[in-house]
Short mmCIF file of C-alpha atoms in Angstrom, two decimals:
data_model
loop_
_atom_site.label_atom_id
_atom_site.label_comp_id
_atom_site.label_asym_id
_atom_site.label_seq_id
_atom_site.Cartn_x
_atom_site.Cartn_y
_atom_site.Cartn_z
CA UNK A 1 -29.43 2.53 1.97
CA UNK A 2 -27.28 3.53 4.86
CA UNK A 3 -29.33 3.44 8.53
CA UNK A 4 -27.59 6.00 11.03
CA UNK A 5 -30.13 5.24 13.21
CA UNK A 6 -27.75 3.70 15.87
CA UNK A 7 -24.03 3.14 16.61
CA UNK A 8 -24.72 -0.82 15.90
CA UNK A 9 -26.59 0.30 12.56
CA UNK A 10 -23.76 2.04 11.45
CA UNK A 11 -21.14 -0.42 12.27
CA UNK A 12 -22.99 -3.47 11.33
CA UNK A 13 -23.88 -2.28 7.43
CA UNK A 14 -20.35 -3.00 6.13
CA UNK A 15 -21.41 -5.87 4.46
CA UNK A 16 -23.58 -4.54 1.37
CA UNK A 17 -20.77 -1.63 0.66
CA UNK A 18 -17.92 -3.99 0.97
CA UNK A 19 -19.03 -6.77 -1.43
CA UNK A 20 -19.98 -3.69 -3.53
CA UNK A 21 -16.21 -2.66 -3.89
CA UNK A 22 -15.23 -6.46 -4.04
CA UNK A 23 -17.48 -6.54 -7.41
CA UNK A 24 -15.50 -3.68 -9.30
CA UNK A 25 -12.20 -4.83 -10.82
CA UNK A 26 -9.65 -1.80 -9.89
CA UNK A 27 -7.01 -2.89 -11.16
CA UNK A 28 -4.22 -0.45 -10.93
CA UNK A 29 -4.19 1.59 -13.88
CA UNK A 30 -7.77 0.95 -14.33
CA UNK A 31 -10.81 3.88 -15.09
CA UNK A 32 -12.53 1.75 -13.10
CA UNK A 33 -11.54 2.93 -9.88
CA UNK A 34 -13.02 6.25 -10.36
CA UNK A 35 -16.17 4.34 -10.22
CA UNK A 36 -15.39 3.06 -6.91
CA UNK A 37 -14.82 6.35 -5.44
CA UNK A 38 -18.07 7.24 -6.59
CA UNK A 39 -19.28 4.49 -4.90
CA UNK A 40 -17.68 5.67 -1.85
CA UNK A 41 -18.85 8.84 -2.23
CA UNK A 42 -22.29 8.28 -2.40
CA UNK A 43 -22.59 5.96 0.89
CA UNK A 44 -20.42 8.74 2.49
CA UNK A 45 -23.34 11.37 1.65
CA UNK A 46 -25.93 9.00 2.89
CA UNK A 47 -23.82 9.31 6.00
CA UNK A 48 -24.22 13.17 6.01
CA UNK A 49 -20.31 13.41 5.05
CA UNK A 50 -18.69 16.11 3.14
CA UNK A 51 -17.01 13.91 0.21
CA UNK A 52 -15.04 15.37 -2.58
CA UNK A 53 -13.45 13.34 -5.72
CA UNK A 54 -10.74 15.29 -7.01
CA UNK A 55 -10.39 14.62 -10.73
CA UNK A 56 -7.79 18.13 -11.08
CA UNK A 57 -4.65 15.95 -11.28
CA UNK A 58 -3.48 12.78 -13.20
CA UNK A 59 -4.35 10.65 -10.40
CA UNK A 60 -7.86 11.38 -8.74
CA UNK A 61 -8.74 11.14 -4.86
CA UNK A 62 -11.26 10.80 -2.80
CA UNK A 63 -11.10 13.09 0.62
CA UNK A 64 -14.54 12.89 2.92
CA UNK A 65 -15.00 14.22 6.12
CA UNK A 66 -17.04 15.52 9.07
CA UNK A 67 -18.09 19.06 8.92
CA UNK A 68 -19.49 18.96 12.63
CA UNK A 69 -16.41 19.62 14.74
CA UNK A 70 -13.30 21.83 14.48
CA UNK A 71 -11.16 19.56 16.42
CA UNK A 72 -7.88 17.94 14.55
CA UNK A 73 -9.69 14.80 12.89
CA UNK A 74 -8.45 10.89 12.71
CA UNK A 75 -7.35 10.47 9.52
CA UNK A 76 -8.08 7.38 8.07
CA UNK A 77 -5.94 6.64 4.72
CA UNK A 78 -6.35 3.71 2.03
CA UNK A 79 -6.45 3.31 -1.72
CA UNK A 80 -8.73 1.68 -3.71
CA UNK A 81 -6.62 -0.12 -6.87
CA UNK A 82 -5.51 -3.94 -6.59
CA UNK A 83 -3.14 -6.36 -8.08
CA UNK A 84 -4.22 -8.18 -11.15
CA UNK A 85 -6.83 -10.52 -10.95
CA UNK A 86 -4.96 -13.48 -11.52
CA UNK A 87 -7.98 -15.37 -12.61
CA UNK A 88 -6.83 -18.82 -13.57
CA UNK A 89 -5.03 -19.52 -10.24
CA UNK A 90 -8.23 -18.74 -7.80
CA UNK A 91 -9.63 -21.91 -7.20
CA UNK A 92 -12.16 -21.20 -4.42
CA UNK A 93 -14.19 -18.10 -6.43
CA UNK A 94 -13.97 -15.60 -8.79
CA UNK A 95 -11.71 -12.68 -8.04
CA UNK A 96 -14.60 -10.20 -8.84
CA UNK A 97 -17.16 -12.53 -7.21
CA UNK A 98 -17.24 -12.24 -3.25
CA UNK A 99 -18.70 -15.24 -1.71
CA UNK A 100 -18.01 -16.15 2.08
CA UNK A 101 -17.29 -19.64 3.27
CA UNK A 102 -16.64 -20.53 6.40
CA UNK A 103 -16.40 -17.22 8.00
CA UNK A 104 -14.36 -16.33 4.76
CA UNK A 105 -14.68 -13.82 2.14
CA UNK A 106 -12.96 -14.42 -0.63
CA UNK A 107 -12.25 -11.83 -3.55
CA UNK A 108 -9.34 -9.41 -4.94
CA UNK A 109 -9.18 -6.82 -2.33
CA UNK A 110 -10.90 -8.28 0.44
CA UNK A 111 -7.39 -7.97 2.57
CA UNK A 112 -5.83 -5.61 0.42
CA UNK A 113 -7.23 -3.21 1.16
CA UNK A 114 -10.96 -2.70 0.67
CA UNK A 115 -11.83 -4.05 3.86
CA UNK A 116 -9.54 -1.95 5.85
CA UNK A 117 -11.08 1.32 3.55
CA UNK A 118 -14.84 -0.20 4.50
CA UNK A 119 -13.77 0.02 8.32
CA UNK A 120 -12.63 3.33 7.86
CA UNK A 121 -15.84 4.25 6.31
CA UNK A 122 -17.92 2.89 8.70
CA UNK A 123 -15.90 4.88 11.43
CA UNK A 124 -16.64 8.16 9.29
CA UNK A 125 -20.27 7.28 9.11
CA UNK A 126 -20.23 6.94 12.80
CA UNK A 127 -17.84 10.23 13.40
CA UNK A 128 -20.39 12.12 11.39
CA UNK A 129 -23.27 10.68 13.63
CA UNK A 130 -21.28 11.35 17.17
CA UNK A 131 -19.88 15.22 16.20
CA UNK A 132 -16.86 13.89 15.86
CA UNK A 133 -13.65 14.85 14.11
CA UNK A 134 -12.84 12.32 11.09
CA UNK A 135 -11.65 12.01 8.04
CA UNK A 136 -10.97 9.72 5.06
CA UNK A 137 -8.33 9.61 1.97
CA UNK A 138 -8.66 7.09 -0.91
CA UNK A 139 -5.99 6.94 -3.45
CA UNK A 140 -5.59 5.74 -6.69
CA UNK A 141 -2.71 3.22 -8.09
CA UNK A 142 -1.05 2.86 -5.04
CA UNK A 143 0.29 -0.97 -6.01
CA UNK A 144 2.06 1.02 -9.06
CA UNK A 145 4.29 2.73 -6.56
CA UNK A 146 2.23 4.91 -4.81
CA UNK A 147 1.53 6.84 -8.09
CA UNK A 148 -2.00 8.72 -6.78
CA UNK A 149 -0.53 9.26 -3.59
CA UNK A 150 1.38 12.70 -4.60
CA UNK A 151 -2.18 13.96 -5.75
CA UNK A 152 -3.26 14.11 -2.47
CA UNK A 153 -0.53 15.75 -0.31
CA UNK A 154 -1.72 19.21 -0.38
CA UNK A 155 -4.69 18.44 0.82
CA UNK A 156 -3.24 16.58 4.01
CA UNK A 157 -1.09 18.94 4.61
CA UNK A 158 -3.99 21.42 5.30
CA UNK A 159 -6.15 18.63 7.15
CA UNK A 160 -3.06 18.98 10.30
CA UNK A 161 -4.53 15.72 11.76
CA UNK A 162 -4.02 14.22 14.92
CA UNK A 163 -3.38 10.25 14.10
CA UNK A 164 -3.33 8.61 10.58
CA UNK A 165 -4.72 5.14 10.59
CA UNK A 166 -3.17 3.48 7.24
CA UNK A 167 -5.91 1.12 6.83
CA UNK A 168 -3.67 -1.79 5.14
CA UNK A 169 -3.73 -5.49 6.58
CA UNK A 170 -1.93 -6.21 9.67
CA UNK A 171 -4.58 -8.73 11.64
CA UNK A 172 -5.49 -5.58 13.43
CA UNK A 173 -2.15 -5.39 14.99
CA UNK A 174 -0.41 -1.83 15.09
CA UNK A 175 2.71 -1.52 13.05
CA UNK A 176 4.74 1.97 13.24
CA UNK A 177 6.17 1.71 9.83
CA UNK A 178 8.19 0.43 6.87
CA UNK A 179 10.52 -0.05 4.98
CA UNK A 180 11.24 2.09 1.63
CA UNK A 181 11.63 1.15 -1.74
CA UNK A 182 13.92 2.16 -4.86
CA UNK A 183 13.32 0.18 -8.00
CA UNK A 184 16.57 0.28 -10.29
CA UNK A 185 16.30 -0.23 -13.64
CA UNK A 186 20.17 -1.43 -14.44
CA UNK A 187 21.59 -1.93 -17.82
CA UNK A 188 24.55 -4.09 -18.61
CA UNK A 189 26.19 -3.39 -22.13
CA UNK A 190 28.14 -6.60 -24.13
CA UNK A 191 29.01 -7.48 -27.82
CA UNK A 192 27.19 -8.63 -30.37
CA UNK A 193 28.41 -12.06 -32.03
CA UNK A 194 27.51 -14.93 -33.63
CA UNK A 195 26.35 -17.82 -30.80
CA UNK A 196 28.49 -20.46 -32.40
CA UNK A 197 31.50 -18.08 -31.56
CA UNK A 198 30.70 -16.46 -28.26
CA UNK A 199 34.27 -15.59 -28.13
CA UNK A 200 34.19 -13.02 -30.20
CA UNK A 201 31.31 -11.48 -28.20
CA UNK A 202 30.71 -10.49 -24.60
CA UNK A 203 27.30 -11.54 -23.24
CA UNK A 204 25.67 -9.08 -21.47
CA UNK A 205 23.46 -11.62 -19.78
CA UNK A 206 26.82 -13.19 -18.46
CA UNK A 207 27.73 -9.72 -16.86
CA UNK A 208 23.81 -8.96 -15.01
CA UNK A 209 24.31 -13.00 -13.92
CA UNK A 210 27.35 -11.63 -12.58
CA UNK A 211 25.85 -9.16 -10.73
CA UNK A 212 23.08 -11.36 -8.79
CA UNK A 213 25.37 -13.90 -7.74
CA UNK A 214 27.22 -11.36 -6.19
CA UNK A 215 23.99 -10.22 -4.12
CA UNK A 216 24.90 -11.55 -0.83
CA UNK A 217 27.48 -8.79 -1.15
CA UNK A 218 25.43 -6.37 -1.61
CA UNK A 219 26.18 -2.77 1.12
CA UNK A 220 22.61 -3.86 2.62
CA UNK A 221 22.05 -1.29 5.78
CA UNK A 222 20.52 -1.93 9.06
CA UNK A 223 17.94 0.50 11.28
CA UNK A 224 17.17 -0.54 14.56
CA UNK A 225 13.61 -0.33 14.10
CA UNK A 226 13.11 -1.47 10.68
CA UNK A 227 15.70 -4.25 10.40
CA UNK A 228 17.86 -5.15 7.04
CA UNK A 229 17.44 -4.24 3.86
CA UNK A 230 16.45 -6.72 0.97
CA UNK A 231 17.46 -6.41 -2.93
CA UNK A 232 15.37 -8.48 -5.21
CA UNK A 233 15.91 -8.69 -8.68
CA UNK A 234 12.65 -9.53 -10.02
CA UNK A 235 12.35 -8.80 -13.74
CA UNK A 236 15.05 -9.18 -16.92
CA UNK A 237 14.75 -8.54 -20.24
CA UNK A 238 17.94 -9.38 -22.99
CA UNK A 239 18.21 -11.15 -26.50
CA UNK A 240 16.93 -10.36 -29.88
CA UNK A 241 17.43 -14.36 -31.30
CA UNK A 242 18.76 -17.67 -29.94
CA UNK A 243 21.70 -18.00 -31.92
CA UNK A 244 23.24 -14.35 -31.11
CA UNK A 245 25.32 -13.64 -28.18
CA UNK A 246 23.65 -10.19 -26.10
CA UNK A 247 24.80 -7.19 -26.82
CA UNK A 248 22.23 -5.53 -24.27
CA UNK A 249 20.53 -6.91 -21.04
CA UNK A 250 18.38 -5.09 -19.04
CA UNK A 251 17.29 -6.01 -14.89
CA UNK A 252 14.38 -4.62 -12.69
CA UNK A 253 15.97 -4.86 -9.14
CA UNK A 254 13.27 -4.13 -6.39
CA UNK A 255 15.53 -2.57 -3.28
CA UNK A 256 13.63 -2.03 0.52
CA UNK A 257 15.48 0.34 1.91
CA UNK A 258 16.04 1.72 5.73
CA UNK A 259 17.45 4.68 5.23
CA UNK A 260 17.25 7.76 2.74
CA UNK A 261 21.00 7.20 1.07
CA UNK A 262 21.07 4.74 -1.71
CA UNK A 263 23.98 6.13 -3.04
CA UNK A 264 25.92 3.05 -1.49
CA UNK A 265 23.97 0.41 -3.42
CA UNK A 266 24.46 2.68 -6.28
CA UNK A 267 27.70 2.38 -6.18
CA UNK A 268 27.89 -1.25 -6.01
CA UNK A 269 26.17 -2.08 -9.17
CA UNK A 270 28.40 0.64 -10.86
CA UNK A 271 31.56 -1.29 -10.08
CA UNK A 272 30.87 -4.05 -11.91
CA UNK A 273 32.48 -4.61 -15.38
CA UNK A 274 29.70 -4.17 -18.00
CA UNK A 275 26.96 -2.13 -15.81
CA UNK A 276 26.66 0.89 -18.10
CA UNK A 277 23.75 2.50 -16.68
CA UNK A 278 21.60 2.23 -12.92
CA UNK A 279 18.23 4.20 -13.19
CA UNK A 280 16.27 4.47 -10.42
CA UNK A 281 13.13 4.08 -11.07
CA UNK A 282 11.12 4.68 -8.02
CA UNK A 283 11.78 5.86 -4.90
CA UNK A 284 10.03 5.94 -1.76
CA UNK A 285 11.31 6.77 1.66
CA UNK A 286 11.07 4.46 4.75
CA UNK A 287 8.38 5.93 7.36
CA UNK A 288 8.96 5.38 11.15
CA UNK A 289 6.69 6.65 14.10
CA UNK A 290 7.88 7.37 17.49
CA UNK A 291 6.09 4.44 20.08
CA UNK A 292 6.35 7.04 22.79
CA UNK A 293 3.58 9.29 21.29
CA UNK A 294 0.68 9.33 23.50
CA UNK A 295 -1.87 7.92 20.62
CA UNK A 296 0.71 5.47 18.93
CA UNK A 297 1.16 4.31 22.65
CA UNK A 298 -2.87 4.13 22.91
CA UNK A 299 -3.23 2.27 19.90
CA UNK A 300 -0.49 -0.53 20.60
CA UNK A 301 -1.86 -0.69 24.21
CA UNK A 302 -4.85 -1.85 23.01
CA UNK A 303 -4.27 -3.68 19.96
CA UNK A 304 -0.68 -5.39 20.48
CA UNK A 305 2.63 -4.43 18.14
CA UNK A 306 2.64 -6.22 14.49
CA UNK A 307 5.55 -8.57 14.94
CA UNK A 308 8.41 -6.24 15.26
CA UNK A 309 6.36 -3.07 14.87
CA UNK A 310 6.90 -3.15 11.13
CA UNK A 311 5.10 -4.32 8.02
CA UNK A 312 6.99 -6.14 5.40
CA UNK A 313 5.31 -4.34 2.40
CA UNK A 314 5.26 0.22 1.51
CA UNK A 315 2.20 2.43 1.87
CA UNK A 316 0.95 5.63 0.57
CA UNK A 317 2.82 7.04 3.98
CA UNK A 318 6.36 7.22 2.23
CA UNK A 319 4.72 9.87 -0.25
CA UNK A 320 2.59 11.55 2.35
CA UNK A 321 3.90 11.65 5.80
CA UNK A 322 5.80 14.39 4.95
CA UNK A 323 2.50 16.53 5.04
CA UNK A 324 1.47 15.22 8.26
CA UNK A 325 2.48 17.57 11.74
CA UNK A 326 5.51 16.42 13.35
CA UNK A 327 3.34 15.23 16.62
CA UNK A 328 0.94 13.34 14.62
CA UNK A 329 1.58 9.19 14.53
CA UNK A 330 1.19 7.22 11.66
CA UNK A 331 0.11 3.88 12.44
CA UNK A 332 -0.30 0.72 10.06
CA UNK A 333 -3.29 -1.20 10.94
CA UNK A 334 -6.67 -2.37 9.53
CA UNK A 335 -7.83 -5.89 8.86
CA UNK A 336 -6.80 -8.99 6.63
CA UNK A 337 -3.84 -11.05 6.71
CA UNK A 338 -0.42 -10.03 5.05
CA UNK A 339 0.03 -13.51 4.22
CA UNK A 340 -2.98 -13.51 1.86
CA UNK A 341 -2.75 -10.42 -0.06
CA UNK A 342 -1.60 -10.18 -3.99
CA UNK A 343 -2.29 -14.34 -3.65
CA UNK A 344 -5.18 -16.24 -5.60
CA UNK A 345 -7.65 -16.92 -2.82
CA UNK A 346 -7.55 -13.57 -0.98
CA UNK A 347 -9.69 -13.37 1.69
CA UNK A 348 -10.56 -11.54 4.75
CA UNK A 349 -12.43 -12.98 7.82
CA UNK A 350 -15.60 -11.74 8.66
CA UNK A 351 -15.95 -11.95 12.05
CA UNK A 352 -12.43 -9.95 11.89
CA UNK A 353 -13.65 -7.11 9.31
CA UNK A 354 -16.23 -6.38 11.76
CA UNK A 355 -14.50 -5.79 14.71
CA UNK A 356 -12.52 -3.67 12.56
CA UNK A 357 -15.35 -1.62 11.72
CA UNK A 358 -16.41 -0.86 15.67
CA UNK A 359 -12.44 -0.53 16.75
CA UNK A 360 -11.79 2.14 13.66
CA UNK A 361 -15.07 3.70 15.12
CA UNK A 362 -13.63 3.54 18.73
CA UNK A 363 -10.69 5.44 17.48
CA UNK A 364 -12.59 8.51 16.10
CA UNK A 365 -13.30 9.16 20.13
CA UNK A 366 -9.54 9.60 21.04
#
């Protein structure tokens, strides 16, 4: 039971709801996270929150807020879904488990991002309690490709809030935004033949290895802000038997991009001789907030720039910012360590989890 009986009540009950969320697998895809929302939403009601879980559309949401002010809130934005388990590679607990050692809590989701979307509820708890402005977004199969995140963009585009906290991992450091992401699905076409007498095929195979040894080549393009892009192939698919040459191969290429124009990269797998078709697959755009406005400023005064001022991995942000005001910042920070997250042996320090909780509570006053 949530105590609102004080600001160190409130910020100090993370705990309980945290290992909570820790316990339920969500893996992406899974019906399981609409039992976390409703998890969420009932601690948010304790907190005298107004909580919705929108079940309309293919993805459902959770939106919560506080009905006491009419001031622009602090949006506070996370999803609830994780990676795969993993199982056999933790070595320290169970995924589904939570158990702190050493100022440690270990489970799926403890850095990505259920501890970031505790903090966040903790600060709406306290908003509620203070009559002030907050609010809170939690989306569904977000490690899919931001898949839930379209269900939720009309309702931030009504919300017109002043600051959206994207409650990922960053060590508490403010990043202004990332890179984007187009997943290509390329297909490279060859001849059928017996493997004794390759000859008298083309390998397919051949032609996609042709194609990622050529990927220092690649028209990468530079930002100023968010550095280089990166093309990864990362899954490949071809052959029907060992003893026939590929007629058909088939490559998952994973491309973080800086600007909006992939045609260029396009182009370059196109030009190679057996490419017969690039699908893309995904695409999200790269999000970038101005330092200069006052409450990005604010926040990176007080909580230091993450590395460059840029987080390696996408958020829900490339679907959503577009429903955000023009003179509203979107800023990257929460608790848990990048380095950690989609590993075996997540975890999250404590210590750090809870001054997340009182610094996302801080926030609501800006």
């Amino acid at each position: 039971m949530l105590n609102t009986n004080s600001d160190n009540d409130i910020e100090n009950q993370w705990e309980s709801i945290f290992k909570e969320l820790i316990s339920i697998n969500t893996i992406s895809g899974s019906a399981t996270q609409e039992q976390a929302l409703r998890v969420i939403a009932d601690w948010l009601t304790q907190a005298n929150c107004s909580v919705r879980v929108d079940r309309k559309t293919k993805f459902p949401f959770l939106y919560a807020h506080t009905s006491n002010s009419q001031a622009r809130p602090v949006l506070f934005l996370a999803h609830i879904d994780t990676v795969p388990l993993n199982q056999e590679a933790w070595s320290i607990a169970e995924p589904t488990k939570p158990v702190e050692i050493d100022g440690k809590i270990y489970g799926r989701g403890t850095s990505d991002m259920k501890s970031g979307l505790v903090a966040g509820m903790i600060a709406l708890a306290y908003a509620a309690s203070h009559s002030r402005s907050a609010a809170l977004i939690v989306t569904c199969d977000e490690e899919l490709g931001c898949l839930g995140a379209p269900s939720a963009f009309k309702t931030l585009s009504e919300l017109q809030p002043k600051i959206v906290i994207v409650a990922e991992s960053t060590n508490m450091k403010a990043a202004l935004g990332h890179r984007g992401a187009a997943w290509f699905s390329i297909t490279s076409k060859g001849k059928s033949a017996h493997a004794s007498s390759p000859q008298l095929g083309s390998n397919a195979i051949c032609s996609m290895s042709k194609v990622i040894a050529s990927l220092d080549s690649a028209p990468y393009q530079i930002d100023q802000y968010l550095g280089k892009e990166t093309l990864s192939p990362d899954l490949i698919n071809s052959g029907i038997a060992n003893n026939i040459v590929p007629d058909c191969c088939k490559a998952i290429f994973d491309y973080r991009i800086v600007k909006e124009n992939i045609a260029p990269m396009q182009d370059w797998f196109t030009s190679f001789r057996g490419i017969s078709e690039v699908q893309t697959i995904l695409r999200l755009n790269p999000v970038w907030t101005n330092p200069k406005l006052p409450l990005a400023h604010a926040l990176i005064e007080r909580f230091g720039l993450f590395g460059n001022g840029t987080v390696p991995y996408f958020t829900d942000a490339s679907i959503l910012e577009p429903a955000t005001p023009k003179d509203c910042p979107i800023i990257v920070l929460g608790p848990g360590n990048p380095s950690v997250v989609h590993a075996a042996d997540e975890f999250v320090e404590s210590e750090q989890l809870s001054r997340a909780c009182q610094a996302f509570s801080s926030i609501v006053a800006l």
